[in-house]
Every structure is written in C-alpha cells, then in structure tokens.
C-alpha cells in the first residue's frame, strides 16, 4: 500500500466494507463501542480482544504512536495485523484522528488545519486515516478542527479550516469514506451551530457528516441533550458517549455527571441511528478493563430503560 494520496490524489483506495449489524440488547439498533484512547496501556490486539470478550460491538480506533501509528515504516504489516484481529473479534470500527502528540511531541493536538506551520502534516494524517479506514473495513473517519494559532484571526482560521477540509473530503470521496466531524469545546468548531456553518461553507458535502459527543451536548449546547440528537439526525454518522457536567469539559465515567441517558437512547432510536455509540474516556487507561466493563453494564441498563420511551415515540410519530 502506498501513501502518496496527498501529493497525487488519483491513487485508489480499497472501498470500505459494510458493518451494518445491530445489537440485540436495549433500544433498537444501538451498537456500543469503546475508544482505544481509553486503552493506552494495552497492545492494540489485546485491547480488541478485551472489548470483544466484554461484549462490545465495535471500537473507535485512534491512530497513535502506540496504536497503529500511521507513520510507522512497517504500516502495511501493522494494518494487516489489526484487520485480522478485527475479523477474529467481529468488532466494527471507526477510525479516529484525535491523538494528542502524534504530529508534534511538544504541543498537544498540533498542528491543525489552521496552523501556519505544519498544516500539511495534518492533511497527510487525514489522508492516511482514509486509506487505513478502507483497509480496515471502516466506513468513517473522525476528525475535529483543533485550535487556531494566536496570530491567526477568525476569518483566516475559518478559511484555512474550510480549505483543509475540502482537501480531506476530496480524498475521502475518492475512497468511499465518510468524514465525521466533531464539535469540540474550546476548538474553533465547538458547537452544532459551528458544524452547520462549516458544512454550509463546504456546500453540505455528502461526505462531511457529524460526530456527536453526548457529553459535549451537556457541557455547552443550549438545547437538552436528547434534543441535540434530534437536531443532528440528518448528518449523524458517529456518536461518542460519556458523562459530563454543565460548563465543565471533563469526560466522566457514567453516573458521575449530570446526564440522564435513557432519553438520549430513546432519541437515537427515534431517529433510526445505526452507527456506533462509542465510549469516550481517554483519561482512564489506568483502569481500562474495569471502566470498560462498568461502562457497558451502565449503557445496556440505560438502553433497556429507554425501550418503552422509544416504543411510545414510534407509535406517536406521524404516519
């Protein structure tokens, strides 16, 4: 496999395979996954086996120095190993690009698409992620805006972000991969309204979909969390889930924040969401297995509690 898509966009990429399966537990169609950024002390193959043994349906795979480094010299062999592990475990996969120090060992989440120096490195990462997603049978690559340098004004920051996303979308479209853009507190694109602005500036490109972090909705969106799900319905490709408190951007284990989850799952069932619902607890690798086990137990219970509400919503929906 070659990685010259950034220089020559005509390279072919293996199309993504379908992973449209459904969990048999809880609200209809919900499939629970877990992010490998919460398994930072595990080998990637070990993390996949643990998640499968616990009963997860999928995994959000963050490309990182220790988990399928996209810049490794032996990357093709590593991809084959991970693909075999995914096939053995039956886990569906979304590829994520939010590693902290993958591109710069000194600066967290830098460079971004808005950086004055190094933005081509971020574009290269997104191109590699698209190729890796195709090789792994993933249909979706997650990304976010990051922050702009202090010397870059808002208008220029938006122009750079839009330009970078257009390049990434071209690569993704050629590969048959969707980009699921996540609004993130503290970043240029922080809210659902910011995402709508970006999508509009890119002509509502069919490949620029949405990652919705449920915790972020509680943290800073003006709408109730379940309503955020409904507002995102037309573009929703990926869901990250965690607990959170209003005004505090801290990903908390379930039950330690303020979110009432059954209405969230009822809303996901109402809109017919079929993607992964992936636990996002990147600061809990020190207790990864226990946290993952507790998370799945909690989510299943909340999902089961949502079933009567979801059924009522379907009955009351206009025909």
mmCIF file of C-alpha atoms in Angstrom:
data_model
loop_
_atom_site.group_PDB
_atom_site.id
_atom_site.type_symbol
_atom_site.label_atom_id
_atom_site.label_comp_id
_atom_site.label_asym_id
_atom_site.label_seq_id
_atom_site.Cartn_x
_atom_site.Cartn_y
_atom_site.Cartn_z
ATOM 1 C CA UNK A 1 0.000 0.000 0.000
ATOM 2 C CA UNK A 2 1.309 3.457 -0.875
ATOM 3 C CA UNK A 3 0.672 6.699 0.975
ATOM 4 C CA UNK A 4 1.100 9.352 -1.709
ATOM 5 C CA UNK A 5 -2.524 10.488 -1.783
ATOM 6 C CA UNK A 6 -1.590 13.960 -0.565
ATOM 7 C CA UNK A 7 0.747 14.528 -3.491
ATOM 8 C CA UNK A 8 -1.276 12.581 -6.056
ATOM 9 C CA UNK A 9 -4.961 12.325 -5.297
ATOM 10 C CA UNK A 10 -5.584 9.826 -8.065
ATOM 11 C CA UNK A 11 -4.375 6.836 -6.011
ATOM 12 C CA UNK A 12 -7.016 4.190 -5.486
ATOM 13 C CA UNK A 13 -8.131 3.124 -2.031
ATOM 14 C CA UNK A 14 -9.895 -0.085 -1.100
ATOM 15 C CA UNK A 15 -13.602 0.734 -0.526
ATOM 16 C CA UNK A 16 -14.971 0.323 2.971
ATOM 17 C CA UNK A 17 -16.944 -2.790 3.818
ATOM 18 C CA UNK A 18 -20.369 -2.523 5.400
ATOM 19 C CA UNK A 19 -20.649 -3.049 9.153
ATOM 20 C CA UNK A 20 -24.410 -2.567 9.486
ATOM 21 C CA UNK A 21 -25.169 -5.018 12.277
ATOM 22 C CA UNK A 22 -27.468 -4.468 15.226
ATOM 23 C CA UNK A 23 -27.217 -5.166 18.936
ATOM 24 C CA UNK A 24 -29.953 -7.362 20.326
ATOM 25 C CA UNK A 25 -29.906 -5.660 23.719
ATOM 26 C CA UNK A 26 -31.720 -2.431 24.595
ATOM 27 C CA UNK A 27 -33.012 0.261 22.292
ATOM 28 C CA UNK A 28 -33.305 -0.990 18.697
ATOM 29 C CA UNK A 29 -30.195 -0.724 16.533
ATOM 30 C CA UNK A 30 -27.781 0.600 19.169
ATOM 31 C CA UNK A 31 -24.261 -0.814 18.958
ATOM 32 C CA UNK A 32 -21.848 0.015 21.764
ATOM 33 C CA UNK A 33 -18.151 0.573 21.170
ATOM 34 C CA UNK A 34 -15.147 1.783 23.172
ATOM 35 C CA UNK A 35 -12.321 4.134 22.227
ATOM 36 C CA UNK A 36 -8.776 2.796 22.156
ATOM 37 C CA UNK A 37 -7.624 6.133 23.592
ATOM 38 C CA UNK A 38 -9.012 4.711 26.854
ATOM 39 C CA UNK A 39 -6.768 1.634 26.472
ATOM 40 C CA UNK A 40 -3.462 3.451 26.155
ATOM 41 C CA UNK A 41 -1.550 0.897 28.246
ATOM 42 C CA UNK A 42 -2.698 -2.104 26.193
ATOM 43 C CA UNK A 43 -1.344 -3.510 22.945
ATOM 44 C CA UNK A 44 -3.935 -2.866 20.271
ATOM 45 C CA UNK A 45 -4.633 -6.575 19.690
ATOM 46 C CA UNK A 46 -5.087 -7.105 23.439
ATOM 47 C CA UNK A 47 -7.450 -4.142 23.675
ATOM 48 C CA UNK A 48 -9.586 -5.506 20.837
ATOM 49 C CA UNK A 49 -9.788 -8.927 22.469
ATOM 50 C CA UNK A 50 -10.768 -7.459 25.843
ATOM 51 C CA UNK A 51 -13.516 -5.341 24.274
ATOM 52 C CA UNK A 52 -14.888 -8.278 22.320
ATOM 53 C CA UNK A 53 -14.806 -10.536 25.381
ATOM 54 C CA UNK A 54 -16.676 -7.913 27.403
ATOM 55 C CA UNK A 55 -19.391 -7.843 24.750
ATOM 56 C CA UNK A 56 -18.802 -4.587 22.881
ATOM 57 C CA UNK A 57 -19.969 -4.404 19.274
ATOM 58 C CA UNK A 58 -17.214 -2.151 17.994
ATOM 59 C CA UNK A 59 -14.178 0.009 18.593
ATOM 60 C CA UNK A 60 -13.179 3.602 17.898
ATOM 61 C CA UNK A 61 -9.550 3.224 16.876
ATOM 62 C CA UNK A 62 -7.432 6.322 17.488
ATOM 63 C CA UNK A 63 -4.358 6.244 15.262
ATOM 64 C CA UNK A 64 -1.486 6.920 17.646
ATOM 65 C CA UNK A 65 2.170 6.229 18.312
ATOM 66 C CA UNK A 66 1.344 3.062 20.247
ATOM 67 C CA UNK A 67 -1.879 2.042 18.438
ATOM 68 C CA UNK A 68 -1.440 1.618 14.692
ATOM 69 C CA UNK A 69 0.957 4.522 14.166
ATOM 70 C CA UNK A 70 0.019 5.877 10.727
ATOM 71 C CA UNK A 71 3.615 6.986 10.129
ATOM 72 C CA UNK A 72 5.271 3.674 11.043
ATOM 73 C CA UNK A 73 7.676 2.268 8.464
ATOM 74 C CA UNK A 74 6.003 -1.143 8.641
ATOM 75 C CA UNK A 75 2.482 0.280 8.490
ATOM 76 C CA UNK A 76 1.088 -2.157 5.876
ATOM 77 C CA UNK A 77 2.024 -5.124 8.078
ATOM 78 C CA UNK A 78 0.532 -3.447 11.143
ATOM 79 C CA UNK A 79 -2.698 -2.772 9.274
ATOM 80 C CA UNK A 80 -2.922 -6.420 8.238
ATOM 81 C CA UNK A 81 -2.436 -7.487 11.862
ATOM 82 C CA UNK A 82 -5.176 -5.173 13.109
ATOM 83 C CA UNK A 83 -7.529 -6.219 10.297
ATOM 84 C CA UNK A 84 -7.028 -9.869 11.246
ATOM 85 C CA UNK A 85 -7.741 -9.011 14.901
ATOM 86 C CA UNK A 86 -10.918 -7.172 13.906
ATOM 87 C CA UNK A 87 -12.017 -10.108 11.780
ATOM 88 C CA UNK A 88 -11.378 -12.543 14.630
ATOM 89 C CA UNK A 89 -13.293 -10.485 17.168
ATOM 90 C CA UNK A 90 -16.084 -9.332 14.859
ATOM 91 C CA UNK A 91 -15.748 -5.734 16.072
ATOM 92 C CA UNK A 92 -16.960 -2.927 13.835
ATOM 93 C CA UNK A 93 -14.544 0.002 13.622
ATOM 94 C CA UNK A 94 -14.421 3.767 13.217
ATOM 95 C CA UNK A 95 -11.015 5.388 12.652
ATOM 96 C CA UNK A 96 -10.266 8.449 14.805
ATOM 97 C CA UNK A 97 -7.569 11.086 14.339
ATOM 98 C CA UNK A 98 -7.509 12.867 17.699
ATOM 99 C CA UNK A 99 -4.196 11.618 19.102
ATOM 100 C CA UNK A 100 -2.576 14.184 21.382
ATOM 101 C CA UNK A 101 1.105 14.149 20.384
ATOM 102 C CA UNK A 102 1.220 12.126 17.180
ATOM 103 C CA UNK A 103 2.189 15.073 14.970
ATOM 104 C CA UNK A 104 4.152 17.209 17.425
ATOM 105 C CA UNK A 105 5.873 15.743 20.516
ATOM 106 C CA UNK A 106 5.794 19.164 22.218
ATOM 107 C CA UNK A 107 2.334 20.545 21.510
ATOM 108 C CA UNK A 108 -0.929 18.720 22.177
ATOM 109 C CA UNK A 109 -3.238 18.322 19.168
ATOM 110 C CA UNK A 110 -0.935 20.371 16.934
ATOM 111 C CA UNK A 111 -0.560 21.207 14.112
ATOM 112 C CA UNK A 112 -4.156 21.681 12.946
ATOM 113 C CA UNK A 113 -5.681 22.513 9.588
ATOM 114 C CA UNK A 114 -5.436 26.157 10.651
ATOM 115 C CA UNK A 115 -1.753 26.172 11.597
ATOM 116 C CA UNK A 116 0.685 28.463 9.848
ATOM 117 C CA UNK A 117 3.417 25.831 10.013
ATOM 118 C CA UNK A 118 2.771 22.132 9.634
ATOM 119 C CA UNK A 119 -0.844 22.087 8.447
ATOM 120 C CA UNK A 120 0.248 19.825 5.578
ATOM 121 C CA UNK A 121 1.168 17.256 8.236
ATOM 122 C CA UNK A 122 -2.448 17.257 9.472
ATOM 123 C CA UNK A 123 -3.693 16.880 5.907
ATOM 124 C CA UNK A 124 -1.324 13.973 5.418
ATOM 125 C CA UNK A 125 -2.639 12.338 8.595
ATOM 126 C CA UNK A 126 -6.222 12.639 7.351
ATOM 127 C CA UNK A 127 -5.232 11.148 4.007
ATOM 128 C CA UNK A 128 -3.516 8.233 5.704
ATOM 129 C CA UNK A 129 -6.504 7.743 8.002
ATOM 130 C CA UNK A 130 -8.797 7.499 4.990
ATOM 131 C CA UNK A 131 -6.579 4.841 3.411
ATOM 132 C CA UNK A 132 -6.311 2.927 6.690
ATOM 133 C CA UNK A 133 -10.085 3.059 7.146
ATOM 134 C CA UNK A 134 -10.518 1.471 3.733
ATOM 135 C CA UNK A 135 -8.039 -1.279 4.571
ATOM 136 C CA UNK A 136 -9.736 -1.999 7.906
ATOM 137 C CA UNK A 137 -13.269 -2.066 6.511
ATOM 138 C CA UNK A 138 -14.287 1.112 8.306
ATOM 139 C CA UNK A 139 -16.678 3.462 6.567
ATOM 140 C CA UNK A 140 -15.984 6.505 8.726
ATOM 141 C CA UNK A 141 -13.025 8.666 9.766
ATOM 142 C CA UNK A 142 -13.488 11.046 12.689
ATOM 143 C CA UNK A 143 -11.845 14.486 12.859
ATOM 144 C CA UNK A 144 -12.171 17.895 14.523
ATOM 145 C CA UNK A 145 -10.959 21.436 13.915
ATOM 146 C CA UNK A 146 -8.469 21.963 16.717
ATOM 147 C CA UNK A 147 -7.481 25.495 17.710
ATOM 148 C CA UNK A 148 -6.025 28.245 15.563
ATOM 149 C CA UNK A 149 -2.679 29.919 16.326
ATOM 150 C CA UNK A 150 -2.989 33.095 18.366
ATOM 151 C CA UNK A 151 -1.775 35.234 15.476
ATOM 152 C CA UNK A 152 -4.440 33.920 13.072
ATOM 153 C CA UNK A 153 -7.721 35.838 13.019
ATOM 154 C CA UNK A 154 -11.116 34.153 12.956
ATOM 155 C CA UNK A 155 -11.791 34.832 9.278
ATOM 156 C CA UNK A 156 -8.430 33.383 8.230
ATOM 157 C CA UNK A 157 -8.869 30.443 10.610
ATOM 158 C CA UNK A 158 -12.206 29.554 9.023
ATOM 159 C CA UNK A 159 -10.738 29.937 5.536
ATOM 160 C CA UNK A 160 -7.851 27.588 6.355
ATOM 161 C CA UNK A 161 -10.154 25.077 8.017
ATOM 162 C CA UNK A 162 -12.558 25.067 5.084
ATOM 163 C CA UNK A 163 -9.705 24.679 2.611
ATOM 164 C CA UNK A 164 -8.163 21.799 4.580
ATOM 165 C CA UNK A 165 -11.494 20.042 4.931
ATOM 166 C CA UNK A 166 -12.092 20.391 1.191
ATOM 167 C CA UNK A 167 -8.820 18.564 0.514
ATOM 168 C CA UNK A 168 -9.703 15.838 3.037
ATOM 169 C CA UNK A 169 -13.179 15.496 1.544
ATOM 170 C CA UNK A 170 -11.716 15.009 -1.909
ATOM 171 C CA UNK A 171 -9.547 12.191 -0.587
ATOM 172 C CA UNK A 172 -12.447 10.656 1.329
ATOM 173 C CA UNK A 173 -14.843 10.871 -1.603
ATOM 174 C CA UNK A 174 -12.385 9.071 -3.872
ATOM 175 C CA UNK A 175 -12.083 6.341 -1.235
ATOM 176 C CA UNK A 176 -15.780 5.989 -0.470
ATOM 177 C CA UNK A 177 -15.219 7.009 3.151
ATOM 178 C CA UNK A 178 -17.296 9.453 5.236
ATOM 179 C CA UNK A 179 -15.697 12.120 7.411
ATOM 180 C CA UNK A 180 -17.492 12.538 10.745
ATOM 181 C CA UNK A 181 -16.634 15.993 12.094
ATOM 182 C CA UNK A 182 -16.845 16.510 15.861
ATOM 183 C CA UNK A 183 -17.614 19.873 17.502
ATOM 184 C CA UNK A 184 -15.286 20.097 20.490
ATOM 185 C CA UNK A 185 -15.392 22.597 23.391
ATOM 186 C CA UNK A 186 -12.531 25.060 23.158
ATOM 187 C CA UNK A 187 -11.899 24.459 19.455
ATOM 188 C CA UNK A 188 -12.850 26.652 16.510
ATOM 189 C CA UNK A 189 -15.774 24.356 15.724
ATOM 190 C CA UNK A 190 -17.181 23.949 19.219
ATOM 191 C CA UNK A 191 -20.943 23.587 18.787
ATOM 192 C CA UNK A 192 -23.538 22.089 16.498
ATOM 193 C CA UNK A 193 -24.145 25.571 15.095
ATOM 194 C CA UNK A 194 -20.429 25.836 14.230
ATOM 195 C CA UNK A 195 -20.603 22.474 12.473
ATOM 196 C CA UNK A 196 -23.596 23.663 10.425
ATOM 197 C CA UNK A 197 -21.606 26.727 9.418
ATOM 198 C CA UNK A 198 -18.672 24.591 8.277
ATOM 199 C CA UNK A 199 -20.915 22.176 6.399
ATOM 200 C CA UNK A 200 -22.623 25.094 4.680
ATOM 201 C CA UNK A 201 -19.322 26.608 3.595
ATOM 202 C CA UNK A 202 -18.434 23.252 2.060
ATOM 203 C CA UNK A 203 -21.707 23.020 0.170
ATOM 204 C CA UNK A 204 -23.181 20.469 2.594
ATOM 205 C CA UNK A 205 -20.867 17.892 1.060
ATOM 206 C CA UNK A 206 -22.416 14.430 1.289
ATOM 207 C CA UNK A 207 -19.256 13.052 2.903
ATOM 208 C CA UNK A 208 -18.970 15.695 5.647
ATOM 209 C CA UNK A 209 -21.093 14.135 8.350
ATOM 210 C CA UNK A 210 -21.155 14.593 12.123
ATOM 211 C CA UNK A 211 -19.697 13.037 15.243
ATOM 212 C CA UNK A 212 -21.867 13.940 18.238
ATOM 213 C CA UNK A 213 -20.270 13.674 21.674
ATOM 214 C CA UNK A 214 -23.131 13.305 24.159
ATOM 215 C CA UNK A 215 -21.071 14.780 26.986
ATOM 216 C CA UNK A 216 -20.294 17.878 24.960
ATOM 217 C CA UNK A 217 -24.017 18.442 24.487
ATOM 218 C CA UNK A 218 -24.435 18.671 28.244
ATOM 219 C CA UNK A 219 -21.284 20.768 28.599
ATOM 220 C CA UNK A 220 -22.122 23.667 26.304
ATOM 221 C CA UNK A 221 -25.043 23.215 23.891
ATOM 222 C CA UNK A 222 -28.119 25.410 24.573
ATOM 223 C CA UNK A 223 -30.520 22.506 23.981
ATOM 224 C CA UNK A 224 -31.350 19.456 26.127
ATOM 225 C CA UNK A 225 -29.089 16.533 25.273
ATOM 226 C CA UNK A 226 -31.833 14.414 23.688
ATOM 227 C CA UNK A 227 -32.848 17.373 21.515
ATOM 228 C CA UNK A 228 -29.252 17.675 20.319
ATOM 229 C CA UNK A 229 -29.570 14.128 18.989
ATOM 230 C CA UNK A 230 -32.693 15.093 17.065
ATOM 231 C CA UNK A 231 -31.067 18.268 15.734
ATOM 232 C CA UNK A 232 -28.139 16.193 14.456
ATOM 233 C CA UNK A 233 -30.271 13.458 12.901
ATOM 234 C CA UNK A 234 -29.811 14.382 9.240
ATOM 235 C CA UNK A 235 -25.983 14.323 9.408
ATOM 236 C CA UNK A 236 -25.204 11.934 12.258
ATOM 237 C CA UNK A 237 -22.566 9.296 11.420
ATOM 238 C CA UNK A 238 -20.858 8.622 14.756
ATOM 239 C CA UNK A 239 -21.709 9.041 18.438
ATOM 240 C CA UNK A 240 -19.246 9.353 21.301
ATOM 241 C CA UNK A 241 -20.656 8.928 24.778
ATOM 242 C CA UNK A 242 -19.522 9.859 28.272
ATOM 243 C CA UNK A 243 -20.930 11.635 31.298
ATOM 244 C CA UNK A 244 -20.325 15.348 31.863
ATOM 245 C CA UNK A 245 -21.408 18.379 33.867
ATOM 246 C CA UNK A 246 -22.673 21.696 32.585
ATOM 247 C CA UNK A 247 -19.854 24.106 31.750
ATOM 248 C CA UNK A 248 -17.041 21.659 32.559
ATOM 249 C CA UNK A 249 -15.265 19.863 29.714
ATOM 250 C CA UNK A 250 -14.285 16.738 31.610
ATOM 251 C CA UNK A 251 -15.132 13.265 30.322
ATOM 252 C CA UNK A 252 -16.543 11.393 33.317
ATOM 253 C CA UNK A 253 -17.406 7.741 33.887
ATOM 254 C CA UNK A 254 -21.128 7.062 33.672
ATOM 255 C CA UNK A 255 -23.038 8.060 36.776
ATOM 256 C CA UNK A 256 -20.527 10.729 37.818
ATOM 257 C CA UNK A 257 -22.004 13.540 35.718
ATOM 258 C CA UNK A 258 -25.414 15.072 35.131
ATOM 259 C CA UNK A 259 -26.726 13.320 32.018
ATOM 260 C CA UNK A 260 -29.990 11.361 32.021
ATOM 261 C CA UNK A 261 -29.175 8.679 29.447
ATOM 262 C CA UNK A 262 -32.451 6.802 28.739
ATOM 263 C CA UNK A 263 -33.953 9.825 26.914
ATOM 264 C CA UNK A 264 -30.750 10.053 24.856
ATOM 265 C CA UNK A 265 -31.055 6.429 23.769
ATOM 266 C CA UNK A 266 -34.758 6.903 23.091
ATOM 267 C CA UNK A 267 -33.870 9.826 20.803
ATOM 268 C CA UNK A 268 -31.239 7.745 18.986
ATOM 269 C CA UNK A 269 -33.818 5.014 18.446
ATOM 270 C CA UNK A 270 -36.372 7.589 17.331
ATOM 271 C CA UNK A 271 -34.122 8.928 14.567
ATOM 272 C CA UNK A 272 -33.122 5.421 13.470
ATOM 273 C CA UNK A 273 -29.423 5.821 14.225
ATOM 274 C CA UNK A 274 -27.455 2.704 13.250
ATOM 275 C CA UNK A 275 -23.837 3.747 13.798
ATOM 276 C CA UNK A 276 -21.583 3.026 16.754
ATOM 277 C CA UNK A 277 -22.168 4.573 20.189
ATOM 278 C CA UNK A 278 -18.600 4.722 21.432
ATOM 279 C CA UNK A 279 -17.428 5.326 24.997
ATOM 280 C CA UNK A 280 -15.003 8.266 25.114
ATOM 281 C CA UNK A 281 -12.950 8.139 28.332
ATOM 282 C CA UNK A 282 -9.398 8.979 27.211
ATOM 283 C CA UNK A 283 -8.060 9.622 30.711
ATOM 284 C CA UNK A 284 -8.980 6.258 32.196
ATOM 285 C CA UNK A 285 -6.387 3.915 30.687
ATOM 286 C CA UNK A 286 -5.081 3.218 34.189
ATOM 287 C CA UNK A 287 -8.341 1.329 34.867
ATOM 288 C CA UNK A 288 -9.274 0.437 31.309
ATOM 289 C CA UNK A 289 -10.773 -3.020 31.791
ATOM 290 C CA UNK A 290 -12.820 -2.129 34.875
ATOM 291 C CA UNK A 291 -14.005 1.134 33.310
ATOM 292 C CA UNK A 292 -14.975 -0.601 30.076
ATOM 293 C CA UNK A 293 -16.898 -3.301 31.965
ATOM 294 C CA UNK A 294 -18.776 -0.735 34.078
ATOM 295 C CA UNK A 295 -19.489 1.388 31.008
ATOM 296 C CA UNK A 296 -21.091 -1.444 29.068
ATOM 297 C CA UNK A 297 -23.199 -2.531 32.037
ATOM 298 C CA UNK A 298 -24.385 1.043 32.549
ATOM 299 C CA UNK A 299 -25.129 1.652 28.874
ATOM 300 C CA UNK A 300 -27.065 -1.581 28.488
ATOM 301 C CA UNK A 301 -29.182 -0.788 31.523
ATOM 302 C CA UNK A 302 -29.869 2.755 30.299
ATOM 303 C CA UNK A 303 -30.657 1.440 26.834
ATOM 304 C CA UNK A 304 -33.117 -1.100 28.207
ATOM 305 C CA UNK A 305 -34.775 1.648 30.259
ATOM 306 C CA UNK A 306 -35.159 3.652 27.049
ATOM 307 C CA UNK A 307 -37.105 0.958 25.179
ATOM 308 C CA UNK A 308 -40.607 1.891 26.467
ATOM 309 C CA UNK A 309 -39.981 5.557 25.651
ATOM 310 C CA UNK A 310 -38.643 4.707 22.208
ATOM 311 C CA UNK A 311 -41.652 2.467 21.503
ATOM 312 C CA UNK A 312 -44.036 5.231 22.551
ATOM 313 C CA UNK A 313 -42.280 7.743 20.328
ATOM 314 C CA UNK A 314 -42.598 5.412 17.338
ATOM 315 C CA UNK A 315 -46.313 4.894 17.988
ATOM 316 C CA UNK A 316 -46.915 8.623 18.262
ATOM 317 C CA UNK A 317 -44.874 9.538 15.184
ATOM 318 C CA UNK A 318 -46.956 10.895 12.291
ATOM 319 C CA UNK A 319 -47.604 8.410 9.502
#
